[in-house]
Short mmCIF file of C-alpha atoms in Angstrom, two decimals:
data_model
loop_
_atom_site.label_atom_id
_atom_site.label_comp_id
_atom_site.label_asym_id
_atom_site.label_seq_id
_atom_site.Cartn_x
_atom_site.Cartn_y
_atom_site.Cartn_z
CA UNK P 1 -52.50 -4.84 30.91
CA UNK P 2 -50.26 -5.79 34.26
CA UNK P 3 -47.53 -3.86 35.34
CA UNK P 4 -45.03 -4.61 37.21
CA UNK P 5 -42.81 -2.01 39.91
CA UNK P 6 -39.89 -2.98 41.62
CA UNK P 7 -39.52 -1.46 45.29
CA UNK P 8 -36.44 -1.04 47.31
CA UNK P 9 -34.81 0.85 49.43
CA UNK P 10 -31.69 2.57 49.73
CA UNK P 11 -29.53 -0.91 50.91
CA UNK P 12 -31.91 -3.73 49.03
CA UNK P 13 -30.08 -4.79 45.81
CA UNK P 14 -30.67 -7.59 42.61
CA UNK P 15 -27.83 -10.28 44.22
CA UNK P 16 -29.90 -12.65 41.84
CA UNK P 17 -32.76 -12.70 39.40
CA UNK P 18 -33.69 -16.10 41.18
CA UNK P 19 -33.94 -14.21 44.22
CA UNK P 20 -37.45 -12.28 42.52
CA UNK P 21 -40.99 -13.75 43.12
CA UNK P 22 -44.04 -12.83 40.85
CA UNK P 23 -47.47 -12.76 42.01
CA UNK P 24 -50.27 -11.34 39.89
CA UNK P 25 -53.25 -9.33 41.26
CA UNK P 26 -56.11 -8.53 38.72
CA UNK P 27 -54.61 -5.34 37.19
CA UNK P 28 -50.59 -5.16 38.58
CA UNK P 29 -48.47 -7.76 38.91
CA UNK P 30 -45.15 -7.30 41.79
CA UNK P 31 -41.89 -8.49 41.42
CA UNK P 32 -40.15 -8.05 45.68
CA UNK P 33 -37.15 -9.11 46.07
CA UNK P 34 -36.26 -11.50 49.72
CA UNK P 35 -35.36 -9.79 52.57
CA UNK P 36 -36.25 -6.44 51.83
CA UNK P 37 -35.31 -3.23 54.42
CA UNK P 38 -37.82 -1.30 53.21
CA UNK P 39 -39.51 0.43 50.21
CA UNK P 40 -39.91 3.73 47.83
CA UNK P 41 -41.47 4.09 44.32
CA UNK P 42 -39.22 5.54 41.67
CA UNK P 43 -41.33 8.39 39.42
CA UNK P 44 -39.56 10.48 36.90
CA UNK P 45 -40.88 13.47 38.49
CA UNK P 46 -37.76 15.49 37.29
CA UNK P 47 -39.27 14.38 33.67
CA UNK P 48 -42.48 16.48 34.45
CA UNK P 49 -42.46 19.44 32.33
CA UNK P 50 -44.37 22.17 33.78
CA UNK P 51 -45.45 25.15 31.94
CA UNK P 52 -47.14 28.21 33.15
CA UNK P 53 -49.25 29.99 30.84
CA UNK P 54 -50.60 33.66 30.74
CA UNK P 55 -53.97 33.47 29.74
CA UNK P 56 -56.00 37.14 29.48
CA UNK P 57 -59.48 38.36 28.17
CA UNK P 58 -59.42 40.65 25.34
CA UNK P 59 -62.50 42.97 27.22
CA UNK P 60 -61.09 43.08 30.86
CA UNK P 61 -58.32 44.32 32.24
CA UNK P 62 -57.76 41.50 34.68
CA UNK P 63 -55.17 38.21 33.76
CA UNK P 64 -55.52 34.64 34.66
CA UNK P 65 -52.58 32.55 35.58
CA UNK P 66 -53.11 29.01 34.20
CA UNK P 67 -50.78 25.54 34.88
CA UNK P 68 -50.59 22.96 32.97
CA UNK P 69 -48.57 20.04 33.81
CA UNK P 70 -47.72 17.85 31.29
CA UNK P 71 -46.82 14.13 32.81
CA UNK P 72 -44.84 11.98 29.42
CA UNK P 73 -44.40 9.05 31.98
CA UNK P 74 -48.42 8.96 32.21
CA UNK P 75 -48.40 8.92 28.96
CA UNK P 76 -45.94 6.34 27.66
CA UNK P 77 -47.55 4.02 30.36
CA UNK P 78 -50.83 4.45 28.56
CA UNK P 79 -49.19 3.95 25.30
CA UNK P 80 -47.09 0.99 26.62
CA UNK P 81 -50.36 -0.60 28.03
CA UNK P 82 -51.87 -0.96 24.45
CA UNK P 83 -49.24 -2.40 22.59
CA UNK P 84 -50.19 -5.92 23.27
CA UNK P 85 -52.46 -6.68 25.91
CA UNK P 86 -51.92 -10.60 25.96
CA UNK P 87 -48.24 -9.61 26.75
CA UNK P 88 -47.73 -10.89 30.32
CA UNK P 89 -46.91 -7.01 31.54
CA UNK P 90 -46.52 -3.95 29.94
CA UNK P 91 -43.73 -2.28 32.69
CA UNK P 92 -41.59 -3.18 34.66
CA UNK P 93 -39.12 -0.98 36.40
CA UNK P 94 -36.00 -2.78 38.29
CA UNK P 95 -33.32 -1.99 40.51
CA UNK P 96 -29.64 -3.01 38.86
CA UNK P 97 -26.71 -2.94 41.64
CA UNK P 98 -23.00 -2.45 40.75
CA UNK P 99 -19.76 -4.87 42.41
CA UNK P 100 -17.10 -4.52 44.16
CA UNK P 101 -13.56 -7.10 43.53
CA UNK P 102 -12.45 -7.84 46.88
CA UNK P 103 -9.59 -9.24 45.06
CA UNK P 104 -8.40 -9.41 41.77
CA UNK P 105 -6.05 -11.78 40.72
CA UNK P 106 -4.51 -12.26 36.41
CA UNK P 107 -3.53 -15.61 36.53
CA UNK P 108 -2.86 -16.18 32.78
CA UNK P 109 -2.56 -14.65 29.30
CA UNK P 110 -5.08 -16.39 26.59
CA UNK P 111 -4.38 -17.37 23.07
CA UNK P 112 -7.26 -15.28 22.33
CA UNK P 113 -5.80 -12.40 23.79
CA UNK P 114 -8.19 -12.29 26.66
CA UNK P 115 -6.28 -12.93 30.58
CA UNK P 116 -7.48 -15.33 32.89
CA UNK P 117 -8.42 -13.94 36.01
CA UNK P 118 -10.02 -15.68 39.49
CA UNK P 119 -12.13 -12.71 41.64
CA UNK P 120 -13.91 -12.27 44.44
CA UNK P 121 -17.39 -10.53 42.82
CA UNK P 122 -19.67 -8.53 45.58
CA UNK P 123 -22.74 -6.55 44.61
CA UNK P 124 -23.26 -3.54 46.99
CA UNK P 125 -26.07 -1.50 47.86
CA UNK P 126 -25.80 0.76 45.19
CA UNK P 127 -27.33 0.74 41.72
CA UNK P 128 -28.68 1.83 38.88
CA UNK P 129 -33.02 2.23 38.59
CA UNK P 130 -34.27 0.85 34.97
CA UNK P 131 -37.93 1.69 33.98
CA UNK P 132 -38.78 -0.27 30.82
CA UNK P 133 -42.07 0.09 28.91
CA UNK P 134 -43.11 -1.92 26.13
CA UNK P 135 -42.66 0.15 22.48
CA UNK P 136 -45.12 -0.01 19.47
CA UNK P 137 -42.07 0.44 17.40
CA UNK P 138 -41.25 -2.61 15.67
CA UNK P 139 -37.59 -1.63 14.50
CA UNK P 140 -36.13 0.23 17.64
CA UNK P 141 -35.89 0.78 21.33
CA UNK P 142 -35.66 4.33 22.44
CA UNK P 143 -33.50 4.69 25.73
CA UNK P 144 -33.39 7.96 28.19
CA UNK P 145 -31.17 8.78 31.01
CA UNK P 146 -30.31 11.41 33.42
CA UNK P 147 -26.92 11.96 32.64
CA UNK P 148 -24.90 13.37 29.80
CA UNK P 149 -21.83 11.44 28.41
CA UNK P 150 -24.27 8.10 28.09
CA UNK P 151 -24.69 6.45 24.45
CA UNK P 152 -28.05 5.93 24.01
CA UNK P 153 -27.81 3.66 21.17
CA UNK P 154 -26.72 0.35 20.20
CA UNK P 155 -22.88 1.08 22.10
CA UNK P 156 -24.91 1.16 25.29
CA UNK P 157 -24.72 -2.51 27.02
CA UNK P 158 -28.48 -2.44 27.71
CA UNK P 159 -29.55 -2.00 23.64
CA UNK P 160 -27.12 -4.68 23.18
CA UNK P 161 -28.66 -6.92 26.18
CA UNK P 162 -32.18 -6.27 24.45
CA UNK P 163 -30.69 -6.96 20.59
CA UNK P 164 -29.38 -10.11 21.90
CA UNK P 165 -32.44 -11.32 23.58
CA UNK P 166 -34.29 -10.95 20.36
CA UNK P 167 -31.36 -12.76 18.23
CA UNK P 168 -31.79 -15.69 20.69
CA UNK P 169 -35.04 -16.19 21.05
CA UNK P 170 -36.98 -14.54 18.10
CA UNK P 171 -38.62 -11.93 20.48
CA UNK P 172 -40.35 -9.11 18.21
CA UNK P 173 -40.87 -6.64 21.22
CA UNK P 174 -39.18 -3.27 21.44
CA UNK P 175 -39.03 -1.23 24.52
CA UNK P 176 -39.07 2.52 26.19
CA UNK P 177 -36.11 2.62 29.11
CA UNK P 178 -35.13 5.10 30.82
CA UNK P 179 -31.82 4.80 32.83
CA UNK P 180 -31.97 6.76 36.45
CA UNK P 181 -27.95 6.29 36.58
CA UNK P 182 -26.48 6.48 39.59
CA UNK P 183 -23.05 4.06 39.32
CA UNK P 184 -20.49 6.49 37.55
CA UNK P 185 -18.75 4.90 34.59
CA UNK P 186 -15.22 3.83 34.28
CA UNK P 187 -15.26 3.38 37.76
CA UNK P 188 -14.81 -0.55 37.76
CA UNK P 189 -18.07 -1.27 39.81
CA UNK P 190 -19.52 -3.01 36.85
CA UNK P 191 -22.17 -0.23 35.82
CA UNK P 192 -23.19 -1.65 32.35
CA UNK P 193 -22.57 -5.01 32.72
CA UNK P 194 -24.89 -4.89 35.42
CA UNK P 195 -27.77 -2.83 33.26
CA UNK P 196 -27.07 -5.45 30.04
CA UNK P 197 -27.90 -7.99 32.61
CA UNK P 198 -31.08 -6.40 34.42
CA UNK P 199 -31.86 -5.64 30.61
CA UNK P 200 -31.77 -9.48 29.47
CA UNK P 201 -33.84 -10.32 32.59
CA UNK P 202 -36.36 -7.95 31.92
CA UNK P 203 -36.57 -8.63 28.55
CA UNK P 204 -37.14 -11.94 29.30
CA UNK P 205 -39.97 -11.32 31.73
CA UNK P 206 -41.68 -9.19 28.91
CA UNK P 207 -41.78 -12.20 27.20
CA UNK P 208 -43.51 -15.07 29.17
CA UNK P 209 -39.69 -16.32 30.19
CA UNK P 210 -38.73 -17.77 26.81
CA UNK P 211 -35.18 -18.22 28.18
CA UNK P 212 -34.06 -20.00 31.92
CA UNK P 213 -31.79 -18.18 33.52
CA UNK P 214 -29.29 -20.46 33.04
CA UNK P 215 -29.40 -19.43 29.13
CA UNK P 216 -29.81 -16.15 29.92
CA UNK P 217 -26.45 -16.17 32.00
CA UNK P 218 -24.79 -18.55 29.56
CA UNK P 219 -26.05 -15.68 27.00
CA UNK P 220 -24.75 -13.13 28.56
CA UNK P 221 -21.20 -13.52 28.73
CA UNK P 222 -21.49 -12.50 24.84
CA UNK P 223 -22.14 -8.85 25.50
CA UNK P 224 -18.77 -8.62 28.23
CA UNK P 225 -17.07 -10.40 30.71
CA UNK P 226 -18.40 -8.98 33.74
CA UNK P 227 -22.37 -9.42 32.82
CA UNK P 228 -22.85 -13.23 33.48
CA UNK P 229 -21.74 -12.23 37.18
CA UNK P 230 -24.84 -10.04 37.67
CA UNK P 231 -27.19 -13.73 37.68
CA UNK P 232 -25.66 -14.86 40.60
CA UNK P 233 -26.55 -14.82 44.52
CA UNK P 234 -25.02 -11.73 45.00
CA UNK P 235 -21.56 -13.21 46.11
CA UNK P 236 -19.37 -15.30 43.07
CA UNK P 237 -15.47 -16.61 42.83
CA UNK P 238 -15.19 -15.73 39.18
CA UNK P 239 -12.85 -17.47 36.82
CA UNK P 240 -11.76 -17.76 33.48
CA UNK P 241 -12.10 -13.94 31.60
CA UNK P 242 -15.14 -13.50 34.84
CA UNK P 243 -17.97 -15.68 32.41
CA UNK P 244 -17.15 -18.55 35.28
CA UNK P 245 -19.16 -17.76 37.88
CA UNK P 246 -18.95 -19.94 41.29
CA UNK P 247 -21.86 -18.72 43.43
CA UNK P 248 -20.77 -18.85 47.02
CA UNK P 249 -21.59 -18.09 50.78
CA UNK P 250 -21.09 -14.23 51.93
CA UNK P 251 -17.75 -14.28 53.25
CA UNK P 252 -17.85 -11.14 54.99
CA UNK P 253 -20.12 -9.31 57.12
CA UNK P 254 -23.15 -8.58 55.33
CA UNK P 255 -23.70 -4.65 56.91
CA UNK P 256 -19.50 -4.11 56.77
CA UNK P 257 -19.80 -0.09 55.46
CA UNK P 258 -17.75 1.14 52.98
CA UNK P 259 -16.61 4.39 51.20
CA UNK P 260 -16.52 4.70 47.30
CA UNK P 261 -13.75 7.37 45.76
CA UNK P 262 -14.26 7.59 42.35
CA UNK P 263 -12.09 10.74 40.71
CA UNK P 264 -13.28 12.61 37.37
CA UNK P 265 -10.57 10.85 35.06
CA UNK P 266 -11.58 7.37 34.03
CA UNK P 267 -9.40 3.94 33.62
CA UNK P 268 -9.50 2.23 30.18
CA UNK P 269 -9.87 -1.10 30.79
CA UNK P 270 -7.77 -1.83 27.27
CA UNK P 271 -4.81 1.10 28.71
CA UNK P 272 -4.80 -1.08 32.15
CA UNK P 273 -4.41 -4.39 30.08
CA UNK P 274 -1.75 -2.95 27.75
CA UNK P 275 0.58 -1.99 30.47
CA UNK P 276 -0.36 -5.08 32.96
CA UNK P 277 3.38 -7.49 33.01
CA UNK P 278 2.32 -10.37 34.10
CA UNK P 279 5.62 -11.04 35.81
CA UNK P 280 4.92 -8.23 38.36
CA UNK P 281 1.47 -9.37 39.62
CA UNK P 282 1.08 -11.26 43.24
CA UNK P 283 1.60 -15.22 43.23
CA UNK P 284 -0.79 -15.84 45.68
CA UNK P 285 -3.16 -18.26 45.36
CA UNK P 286 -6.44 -16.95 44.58
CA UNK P 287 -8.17 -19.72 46.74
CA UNK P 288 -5.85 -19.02 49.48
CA UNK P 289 -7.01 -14.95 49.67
CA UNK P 290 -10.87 -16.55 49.21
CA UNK P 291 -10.35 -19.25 52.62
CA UNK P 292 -8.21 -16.38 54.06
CA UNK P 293 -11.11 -13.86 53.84
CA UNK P 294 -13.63 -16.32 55.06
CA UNK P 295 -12.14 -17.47 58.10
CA UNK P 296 -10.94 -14.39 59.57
CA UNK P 297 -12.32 -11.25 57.15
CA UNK P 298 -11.00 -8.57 55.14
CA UNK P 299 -7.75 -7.05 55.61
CA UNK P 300 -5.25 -4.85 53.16
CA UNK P 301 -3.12 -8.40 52.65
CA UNK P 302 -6.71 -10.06 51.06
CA UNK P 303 -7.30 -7.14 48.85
CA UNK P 304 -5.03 -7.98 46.43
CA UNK P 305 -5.43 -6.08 42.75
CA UNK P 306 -3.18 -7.50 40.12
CA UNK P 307 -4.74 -4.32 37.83
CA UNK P 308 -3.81 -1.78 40.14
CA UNK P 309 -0.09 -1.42 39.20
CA UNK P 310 -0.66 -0.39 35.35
CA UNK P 311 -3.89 1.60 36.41
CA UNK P 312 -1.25 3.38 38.72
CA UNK P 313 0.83 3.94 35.25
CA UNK P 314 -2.35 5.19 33.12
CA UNK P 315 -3.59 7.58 35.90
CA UNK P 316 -0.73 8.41 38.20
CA UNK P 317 -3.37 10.36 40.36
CA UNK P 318 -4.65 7.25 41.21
CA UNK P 319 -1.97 5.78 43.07
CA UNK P 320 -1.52 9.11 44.81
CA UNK P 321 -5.17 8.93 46.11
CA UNK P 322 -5.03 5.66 47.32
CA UNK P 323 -1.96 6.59 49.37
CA UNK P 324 -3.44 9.56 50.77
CA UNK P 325 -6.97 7.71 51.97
CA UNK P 326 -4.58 5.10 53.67
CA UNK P 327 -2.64 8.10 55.17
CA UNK P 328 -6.14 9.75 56.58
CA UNK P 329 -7.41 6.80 57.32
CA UNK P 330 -5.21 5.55 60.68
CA UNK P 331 -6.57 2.29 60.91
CA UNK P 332 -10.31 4.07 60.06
CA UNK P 333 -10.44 0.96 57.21
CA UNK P 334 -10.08 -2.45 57.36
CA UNK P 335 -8.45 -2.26 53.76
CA UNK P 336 -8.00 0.41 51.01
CA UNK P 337 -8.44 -1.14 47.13
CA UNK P 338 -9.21 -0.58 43.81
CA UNK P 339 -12.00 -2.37 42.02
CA UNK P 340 -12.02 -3.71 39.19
CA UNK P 341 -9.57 -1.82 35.87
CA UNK P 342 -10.63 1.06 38.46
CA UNK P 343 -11.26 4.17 38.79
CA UNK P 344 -12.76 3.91 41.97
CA UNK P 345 -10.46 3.62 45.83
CA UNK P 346 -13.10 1.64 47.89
CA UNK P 347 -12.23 2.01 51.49
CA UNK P 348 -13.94 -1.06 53.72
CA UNK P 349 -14.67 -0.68 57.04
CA UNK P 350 -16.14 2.75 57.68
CA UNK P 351 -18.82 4.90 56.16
CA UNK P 352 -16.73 7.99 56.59
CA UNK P 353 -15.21 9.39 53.61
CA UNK P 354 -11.46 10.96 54.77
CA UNK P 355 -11.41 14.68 55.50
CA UNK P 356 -9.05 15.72 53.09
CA UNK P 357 -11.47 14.80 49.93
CA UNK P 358 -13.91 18.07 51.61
CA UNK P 359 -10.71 20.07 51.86
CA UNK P 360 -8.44 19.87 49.18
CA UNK P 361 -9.31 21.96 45.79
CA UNK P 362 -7.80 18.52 43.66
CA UNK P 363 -10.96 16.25 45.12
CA UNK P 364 -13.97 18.61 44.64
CA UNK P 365 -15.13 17.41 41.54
CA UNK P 366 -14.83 13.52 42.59
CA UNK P 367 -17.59 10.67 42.90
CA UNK P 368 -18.16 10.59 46.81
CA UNK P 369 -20.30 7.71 48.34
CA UNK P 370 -20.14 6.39 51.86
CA UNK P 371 -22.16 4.35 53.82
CA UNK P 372 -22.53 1.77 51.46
CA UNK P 373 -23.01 -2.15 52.73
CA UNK P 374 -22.22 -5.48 51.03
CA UNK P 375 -24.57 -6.61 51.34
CA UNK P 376 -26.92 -10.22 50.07
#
């Protein structure tokens, strides 16, 4: 039975599952992704359990100190290869980025009660790692993670990615995953919608590619707004509720750094929503901020988030940390947003978080990541 075992490194990323190749040895298949900077295998080694045991002889005084180590991931992999051995692999593990909105603009309420929105999408350099395994359970997929706070049933986006798949296509296969989660949620970087994607995609690989890509994008876009992004080239101008998705050229520096400020307290995207007035929001033209940021790169008057005002109302410490990074910052970053229904202050332009986040007692507990690229 093939397997299959995504490698990257700390700034390779899934811009597009178009962008993956397959080639098949005799017993592993790899899927490498174009323009790699480097690799490392992912192992659940923090899954090993190891167990020391006392072992002593009843007629000598003298004890032996045993170890056992007892490896599940060995296991499941053994288990996963004998579930169906005509299936074209058997695992498959995959690396699923998060975005960035350059800008953000809500053009329109919809009848449906959904806004109309035009963004500049960006996958960055870091992700989310998703090990899936083929099940011999013909009723249910079993998901894991490393983090607390997760659903691991059908409210997570990646059991609805792989219930989907099987609506649409008639798939019977169930699957072991284990989420390595690194993104934080209710950040706005697009977490889950990119894991329901990577989930779809992997899914369909599982399966002999019963789907194009084109369906499974078209697919998506029932399972959230933000998912059918996550099939593009790493670079979109998103319209209509973000299921539009306009693949373009990578209008800024691909190695521009960045720093990621994500506090404890999360947005709800439905609070942000509820107090956005469309009245207040900017009036400039989204295409204008998209030729603007192409011909001469990002600045704070580009960065434009129409969200940011009623995320300011539903978490007033918000607003208050975005002031303060552009305070520290003195010019350190080309612009200071928020992405997305937020939680997270991205500063572009420097991989050096501001001092005062180290220092002050009210940032300790905050999501910290700098030195992060957009990257294609």
């Amino acid at each position: 039975m093939a397997s299959s075992h995504f490698l990257c490194s700390h700034h390779v990323f899934l811009p597009s599952y178009n962008s993956f190749k397959k080639s098949q040895s005799q017993s592993q298949s790899h899927i490498s992704l174009f323009k790699p900077n480097g690799s490392s295998s992912f192992h659940l080694n923090s899954q090993f359990k190891r167990v020391r045991a006392m072992a002593s002889e009843s007629n000598t005084p003298t004890r032996r100190q045993v170890e056992v180590v007892y490896n599940p991931e060995e296991r499941i992999n053994k288990l996963a290869d004998e579930v169906d051995k005509e299936a074209p692999l058997s695992r498959l593990t995959l690396f699923s980025p998060c975005k960035v909105n350059v800008f953000l603009r809500i053009t329109n309420k919809r009848e449906d009660g959904f806004h109309d929105l035009a963004s500049l999408f960006h996958v960055i350099s870091l992700g989310d790692i998703l090990k899936f395994s083929l099940s011999p359970s013909k009723t249910k997929d079993s998901l894991s993670t490393n983090v607390s706070g997760v659903p691991l049933d059908d409210r997570n986006l990646i059991i609805k990615a792989l219930n989907l798949y099987r609506k649409k296509t008639g798939s019977e296969k169930f699957f072991w995953i284990h989420l390595d989660k690194k993104v934080p949620t209710g950040a706005g970087l697009g977490g889950g919608s990119s894991n329901a994607a990577t989930a779809l995609w992997a899914a369909n690989q599982f399966n002999g590619c019963l789907a194009t890509e084109k369906e499974l994008q078209e697919w998506s876009s029932e399972i959230g707004s933000d998912v059918p992004f996550f099939f593009s080239q790493g670079a979109a101008y998103c319209t209509g509720r973000g299921e539009v998705v306009q693949n373009i050229l990578p209008p800024v520096p691909l190695d521009i750094p960045m720093v990621l400020i994500k506090p404890q307290q999360a947005c709800s995207t439905a609070e942000v929503y509820k107090h956005l007035r469309l009245d207040q929001t900017s009036k400039v033209d989204p295409l204008t901020l998209l030729e603007k940021i192409s011909t001469n790169g990002i600045s704070q008057d580009v960065c434009i988030n129409d969200l940011e005002p009623p995320a300011f109302e539903v978490l007033p410490s918000l607003r208050r940390l975005k002031q303060r990074v552009n305070a520290a910052s003195r010019g350190q970053y080309d612009a200071v947003f928020m992405s997305g229904s937020g939680s997270t202050i991205v500063g572009i332009g420097s991989p050096d978080p501001p001092q005062f986040v180290y220092d002050d007692e009210e940032y300790h507990d905050v999501f910290l990541s700098g030195n992060f690229d957009i990257v294609m």
